[in-house]
Coordinates of C-alpha atoms in Angstrom, one line a residue:
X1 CA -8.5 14.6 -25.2
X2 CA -8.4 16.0 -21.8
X3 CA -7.7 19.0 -20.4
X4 CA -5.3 20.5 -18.3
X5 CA -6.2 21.5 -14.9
X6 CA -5.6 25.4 -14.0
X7 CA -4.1 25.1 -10.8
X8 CA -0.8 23.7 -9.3
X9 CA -0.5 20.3 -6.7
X10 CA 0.5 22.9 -4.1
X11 CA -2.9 24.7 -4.5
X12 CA -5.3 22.8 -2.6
X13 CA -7.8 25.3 -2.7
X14 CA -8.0 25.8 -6.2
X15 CA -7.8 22.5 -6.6
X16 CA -11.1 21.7 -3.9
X17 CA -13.1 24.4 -5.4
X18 CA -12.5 23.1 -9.0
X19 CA -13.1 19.0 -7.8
X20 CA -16.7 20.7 -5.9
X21 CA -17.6 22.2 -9.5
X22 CA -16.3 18.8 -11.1
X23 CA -18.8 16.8 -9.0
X24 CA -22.0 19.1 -9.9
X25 CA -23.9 17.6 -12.8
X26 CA -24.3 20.0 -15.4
X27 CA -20.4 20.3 -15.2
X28 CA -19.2 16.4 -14.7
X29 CA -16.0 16.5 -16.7
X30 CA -12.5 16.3 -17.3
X31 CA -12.3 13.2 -14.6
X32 CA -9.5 11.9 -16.8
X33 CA -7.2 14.9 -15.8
X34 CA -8.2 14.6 -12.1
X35 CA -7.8 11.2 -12.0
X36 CA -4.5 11.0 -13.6
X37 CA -1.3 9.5 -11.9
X38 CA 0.4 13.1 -11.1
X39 CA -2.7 14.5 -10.0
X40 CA -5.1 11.8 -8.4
X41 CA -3.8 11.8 -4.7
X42 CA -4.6 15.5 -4.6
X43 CA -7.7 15.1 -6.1
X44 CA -8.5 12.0 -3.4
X45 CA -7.1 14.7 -0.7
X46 CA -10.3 16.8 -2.0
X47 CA -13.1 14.6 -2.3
X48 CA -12.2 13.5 1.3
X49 CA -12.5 17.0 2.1
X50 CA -15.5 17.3 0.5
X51 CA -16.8 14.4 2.3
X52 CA -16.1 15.2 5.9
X53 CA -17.9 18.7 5.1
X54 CA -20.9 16.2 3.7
X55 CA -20.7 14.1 7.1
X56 CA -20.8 17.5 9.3
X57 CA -23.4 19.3 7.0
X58 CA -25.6 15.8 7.2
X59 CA -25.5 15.5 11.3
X60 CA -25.9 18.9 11.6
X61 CA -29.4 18.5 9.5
X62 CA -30.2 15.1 11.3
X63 CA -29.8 17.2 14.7
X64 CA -32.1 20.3 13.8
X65 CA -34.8 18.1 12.6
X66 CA -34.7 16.0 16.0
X67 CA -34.6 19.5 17.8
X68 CA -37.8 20.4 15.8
X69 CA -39.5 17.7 16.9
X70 CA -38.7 18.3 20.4
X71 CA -39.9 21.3 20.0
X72 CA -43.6 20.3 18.2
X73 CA -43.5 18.3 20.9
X74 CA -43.2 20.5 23.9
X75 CA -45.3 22.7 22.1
X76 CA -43.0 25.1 21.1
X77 CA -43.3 25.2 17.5
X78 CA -46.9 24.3 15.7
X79 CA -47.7 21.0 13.6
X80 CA -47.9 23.0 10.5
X81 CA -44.4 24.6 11.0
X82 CA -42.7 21.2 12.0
X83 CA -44.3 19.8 9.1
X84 CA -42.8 22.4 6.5
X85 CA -39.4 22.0 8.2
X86 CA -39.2 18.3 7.4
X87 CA -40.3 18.6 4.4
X88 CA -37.6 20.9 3.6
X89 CA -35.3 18.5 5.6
X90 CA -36.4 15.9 2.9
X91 CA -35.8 17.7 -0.1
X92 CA -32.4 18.1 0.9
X93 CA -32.0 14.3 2.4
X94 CA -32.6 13.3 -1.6
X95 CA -30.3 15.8 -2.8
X96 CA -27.7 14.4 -0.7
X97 CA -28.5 10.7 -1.4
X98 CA -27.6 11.7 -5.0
X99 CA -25.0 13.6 -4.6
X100 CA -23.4 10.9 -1.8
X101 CA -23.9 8.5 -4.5
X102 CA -21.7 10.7 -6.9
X103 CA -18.9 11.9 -4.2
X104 CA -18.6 7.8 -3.7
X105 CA -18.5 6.7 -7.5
X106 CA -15.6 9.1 -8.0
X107 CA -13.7 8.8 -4.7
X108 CA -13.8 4.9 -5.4
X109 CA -12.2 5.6 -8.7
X110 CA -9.5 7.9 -6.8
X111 CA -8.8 5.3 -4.2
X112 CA -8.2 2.5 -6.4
X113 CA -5.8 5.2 -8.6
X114 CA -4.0 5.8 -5.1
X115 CA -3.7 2.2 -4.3
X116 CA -2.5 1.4 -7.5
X117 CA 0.4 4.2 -7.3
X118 CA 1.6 3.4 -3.7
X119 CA 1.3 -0.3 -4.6
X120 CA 2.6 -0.7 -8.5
X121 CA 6.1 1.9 -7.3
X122 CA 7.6 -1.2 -5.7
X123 CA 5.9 -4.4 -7.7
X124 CA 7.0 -2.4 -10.7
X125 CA 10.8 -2.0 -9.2
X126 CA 10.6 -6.0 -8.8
X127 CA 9.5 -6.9 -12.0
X128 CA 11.7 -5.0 -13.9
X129 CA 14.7 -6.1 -12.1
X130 CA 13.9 -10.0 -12.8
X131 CA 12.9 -8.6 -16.2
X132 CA 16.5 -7.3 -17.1
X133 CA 18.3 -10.0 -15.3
X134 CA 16.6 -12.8 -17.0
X135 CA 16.5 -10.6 -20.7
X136 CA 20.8 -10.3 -19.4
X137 CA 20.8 -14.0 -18.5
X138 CA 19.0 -14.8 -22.0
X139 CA 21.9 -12.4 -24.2
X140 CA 25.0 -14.5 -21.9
X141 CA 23.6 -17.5 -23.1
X142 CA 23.6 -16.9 -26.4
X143 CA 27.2 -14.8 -26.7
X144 CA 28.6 -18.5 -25.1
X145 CA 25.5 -20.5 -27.6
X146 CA 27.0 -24.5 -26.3
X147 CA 29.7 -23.4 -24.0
X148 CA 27.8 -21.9 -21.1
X149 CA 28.5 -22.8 -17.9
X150 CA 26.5 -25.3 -15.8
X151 CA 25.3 -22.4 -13.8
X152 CA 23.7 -19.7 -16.7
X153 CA 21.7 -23.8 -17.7
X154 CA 20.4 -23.9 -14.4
X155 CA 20.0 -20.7 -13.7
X156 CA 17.7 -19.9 -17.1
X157 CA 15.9 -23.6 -16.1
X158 CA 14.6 -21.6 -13.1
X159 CA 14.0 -18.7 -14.8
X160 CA 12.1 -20.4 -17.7
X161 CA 9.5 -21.7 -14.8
X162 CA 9.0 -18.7 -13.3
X163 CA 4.9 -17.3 -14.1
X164 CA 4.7 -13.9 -15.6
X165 CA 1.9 -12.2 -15.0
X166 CA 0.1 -9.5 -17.2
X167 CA -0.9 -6.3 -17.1
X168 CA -5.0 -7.4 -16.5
X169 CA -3.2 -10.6 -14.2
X170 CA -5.5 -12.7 -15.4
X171 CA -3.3 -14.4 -18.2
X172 CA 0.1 -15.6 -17.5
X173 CA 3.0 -16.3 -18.9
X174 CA 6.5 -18.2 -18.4
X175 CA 9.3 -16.0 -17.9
X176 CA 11.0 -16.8 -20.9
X177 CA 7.9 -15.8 -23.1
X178 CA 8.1 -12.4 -21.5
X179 CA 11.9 -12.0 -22.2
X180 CA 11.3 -12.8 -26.3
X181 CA 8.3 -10.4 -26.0
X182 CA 10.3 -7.5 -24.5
X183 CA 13.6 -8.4 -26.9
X184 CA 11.0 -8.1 -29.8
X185 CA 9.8 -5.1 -28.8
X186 CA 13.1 -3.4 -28.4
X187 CA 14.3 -4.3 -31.6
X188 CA 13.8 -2.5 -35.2
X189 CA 10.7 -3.6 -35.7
X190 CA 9.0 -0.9 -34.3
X191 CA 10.3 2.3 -35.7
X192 CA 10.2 0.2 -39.4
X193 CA 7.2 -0.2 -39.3
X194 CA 4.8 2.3 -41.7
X195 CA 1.6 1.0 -39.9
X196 CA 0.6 3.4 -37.5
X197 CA -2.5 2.9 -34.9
X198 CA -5.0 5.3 -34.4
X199 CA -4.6 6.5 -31.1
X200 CA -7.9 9.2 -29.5
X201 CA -8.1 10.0 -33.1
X202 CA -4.2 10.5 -34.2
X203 CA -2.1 8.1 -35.9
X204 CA 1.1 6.9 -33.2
X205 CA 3.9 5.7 -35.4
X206 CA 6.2 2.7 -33.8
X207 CA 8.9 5.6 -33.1
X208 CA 6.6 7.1 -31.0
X209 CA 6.0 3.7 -29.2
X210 CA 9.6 3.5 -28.6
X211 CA 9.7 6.9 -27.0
X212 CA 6.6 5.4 -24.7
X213 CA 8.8 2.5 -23.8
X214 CA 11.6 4.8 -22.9
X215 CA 9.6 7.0 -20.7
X216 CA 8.0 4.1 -19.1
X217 CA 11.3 2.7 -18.6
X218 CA 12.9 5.9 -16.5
X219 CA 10.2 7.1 -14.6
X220 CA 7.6 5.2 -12.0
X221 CA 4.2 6.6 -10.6
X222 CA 6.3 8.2 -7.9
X223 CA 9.2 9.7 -9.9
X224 CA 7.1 11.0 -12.9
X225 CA 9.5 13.1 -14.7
X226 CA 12.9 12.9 -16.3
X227 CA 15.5 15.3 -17.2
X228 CA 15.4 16.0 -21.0
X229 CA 19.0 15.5 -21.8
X230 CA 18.7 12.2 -19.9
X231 CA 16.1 11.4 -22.2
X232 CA 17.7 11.9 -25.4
X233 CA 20.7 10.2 -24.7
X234 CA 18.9 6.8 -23.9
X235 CA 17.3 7.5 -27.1
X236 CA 20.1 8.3 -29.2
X237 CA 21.7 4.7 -27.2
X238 CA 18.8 3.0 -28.3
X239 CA 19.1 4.2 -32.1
X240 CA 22.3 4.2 -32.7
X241 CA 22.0 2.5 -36.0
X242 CA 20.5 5.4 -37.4
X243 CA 23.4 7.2 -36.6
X244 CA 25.4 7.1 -39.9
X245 CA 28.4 8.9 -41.6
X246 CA 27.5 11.0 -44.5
X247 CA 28.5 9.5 -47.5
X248 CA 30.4 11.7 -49.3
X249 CA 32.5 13.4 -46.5
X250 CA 32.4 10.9 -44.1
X251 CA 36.0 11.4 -42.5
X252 CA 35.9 15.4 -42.3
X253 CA 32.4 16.0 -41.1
X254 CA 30.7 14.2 -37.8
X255 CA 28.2 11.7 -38.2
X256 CA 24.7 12.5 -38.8
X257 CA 21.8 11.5 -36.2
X258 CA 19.1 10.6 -38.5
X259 CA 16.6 10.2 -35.2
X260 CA 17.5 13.2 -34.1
X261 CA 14.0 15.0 -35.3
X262 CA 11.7 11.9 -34.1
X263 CA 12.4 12.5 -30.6
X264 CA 11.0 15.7 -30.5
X265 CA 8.4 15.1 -32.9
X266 CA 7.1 12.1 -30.5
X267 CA 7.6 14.2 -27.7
X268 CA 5.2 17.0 -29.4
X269 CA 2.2 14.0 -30.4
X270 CA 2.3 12.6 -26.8
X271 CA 2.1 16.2 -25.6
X272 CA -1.1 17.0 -27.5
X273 CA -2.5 13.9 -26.4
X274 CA -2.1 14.6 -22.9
X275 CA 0.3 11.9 -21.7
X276 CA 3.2 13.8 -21.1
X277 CA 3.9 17.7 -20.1
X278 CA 7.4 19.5 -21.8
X279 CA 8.5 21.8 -18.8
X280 CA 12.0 23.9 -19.1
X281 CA 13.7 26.1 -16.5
X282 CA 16.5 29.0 -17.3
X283 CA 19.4 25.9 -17.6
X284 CA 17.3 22.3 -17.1
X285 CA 14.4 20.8 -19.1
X286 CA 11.9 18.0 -18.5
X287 CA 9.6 15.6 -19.7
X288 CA 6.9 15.0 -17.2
X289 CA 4.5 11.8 -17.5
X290 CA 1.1 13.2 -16.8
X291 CA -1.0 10.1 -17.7
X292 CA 1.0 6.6 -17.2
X293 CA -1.7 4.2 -17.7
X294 CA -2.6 5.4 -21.2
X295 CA 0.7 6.0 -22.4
X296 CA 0.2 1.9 -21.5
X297 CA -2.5 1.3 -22.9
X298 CA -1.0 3.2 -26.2
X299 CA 2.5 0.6 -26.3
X300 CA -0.4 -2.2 -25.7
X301 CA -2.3 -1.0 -28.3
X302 CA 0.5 -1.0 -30.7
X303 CA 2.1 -4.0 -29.9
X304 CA -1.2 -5.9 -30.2
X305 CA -1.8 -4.8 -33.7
X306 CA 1.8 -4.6 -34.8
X307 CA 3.0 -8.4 -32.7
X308 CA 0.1 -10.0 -31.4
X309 CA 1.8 -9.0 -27.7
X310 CA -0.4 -7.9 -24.9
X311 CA 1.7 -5.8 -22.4
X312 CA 3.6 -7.3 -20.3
X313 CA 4.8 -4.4 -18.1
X314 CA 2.7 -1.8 -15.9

């Protein structure tokens, strides 16, 4: 589990000074909480810091070593000294090799995070609106099963055609396998399930999954957060058939939410797992996604085991 970082996105020099100490070797951690959606741009901000101060600190070297040698040269400076500063210029050339070689294993991993975020915020946008329109298209046709209109035929004919690509892109799918795999996953199976997966060494029940699904749903890698209440009103939407009168007074007294304790619950595994921050104010609360590709990799996880589904959605 990883932890959390002790400085804010506004604190860049923290946040250098902490990615300098990250990059040493007897302290090469907690790159999971660096490179995490909310926090890797800043982090990529730092290690290109870190490597213009390389670049500068690397010519400046290369020029005093050529200076020295103009000066053994010209006489300047004896044999014996030039020779003791060059071999001091090469014990530092190989510590730099290796730590280049570390800087640029880890600001690789940041760029392909960044590219990823500024990338996935539209394709994601895309995907999801075919997504609901052809899942929308799939529930018309059904309410009107043999008197749909000419159009909704050719309309889910196109639709049916249209590839579907995974998360990995590698396999694809039709559109229409992609709408019965999202419809099954929104269904009951999920929180009626008693099979949970282990998940960094805790067991993730399907409620849980279906709270990943709606935090997936309402935020993106650039809109992160979402407001608490918004939260547990798409929740309580999506479960409303737990909501049930009680038995015995069920015209005096209100109905009783039995979800109503698995949203926080969820809320407090995904929290200790690190995939999600709680954070309230004097009047407002929020739910903040602080790792969106495992809380991914968690709904793949669960669907694979639980519905042979890989995921179909970033």
């Amino acid at each position: 589990m990883r932890k959390h970082l002790p400085y804010s996105l506004d604190d860049d020099t923290a946040a250098e000074k902490y990615v300098r100490t990250a990059l040493r070797l007897s302290q090469r951690g907690n790159w999971t909480a660096l490179l995490a959606s909310n926090r890797v741009v800043q982090t990529y901000r730092m290690l290109r810091r870190i490597e213009s101060g390389a670049l500068q600190i690397r010519v400046h070297h290369y020029e005093a070593i050529e200076s020295a040698e103009a000066d053994r040269d010209a006489g300047l400076i004896s044999a014996a000294n030039y020779a003791e500063k060059y071999r001091e210029y090469a014990e530092w050339r190989q510590r730099s090799v290796g730590f280049d070689s570390v800087l640029r294993q880890y600001l690789d991993m940041a760029i392909d995070q960044v590219w990823m975020i500024r990338r996935d915020t539209v394709a994601e946008s895309l995907r999801q609106a075919l997504l609901k329109l052809a899942i929308a298209v799939a529930e018309h046709r059904e309410a009107h099963c043999g008197e749909e209109s000419l159009a909704d035929t050719a309309l889910w004919a196109r639709l049916e055609l249209l590839p579907w690509p995974t998360v990995a892109g590698v396999e694809r799918l039709v559109l229409a396998d992609a709408v019965a795999a999202e419809r099954l996953r929104h269904g009951p199976a999920r929180r009626a399930s008693e099979k949970p997966v282990e998940f960094d060494g805790l067991p993730v029940f399907g409620d849980t999954v279906d709270v990943v699904d709606l935090l997936l749903d309402i935020t993106d890698c650039a809109q992160p957060a979402c407001a608490r209440t918004e939260l547990a009103e798409l929740w309580e939407q999506r479960n409303a058939d737990l909501t049930v009168p009680v038995a015995v007074e069920a015209t005096t007294r209100p109905k009783v939410n039995c979800s109503a304790g698995r949203l926080p619950k969820s809320l407090r595994l995904l929290e200790r797992l690190g995939l999600i921050s709680r954070v309230s104010y004097d009047t407002y609360a929020e739910v903040v996604v602080t790792d969106r590709a495992r809380l991914v990799d968690l709904r793949r996880q669960w669907d694979e085991q639980h519905f042979g589904l890989d995921d179909l959605r970033p």
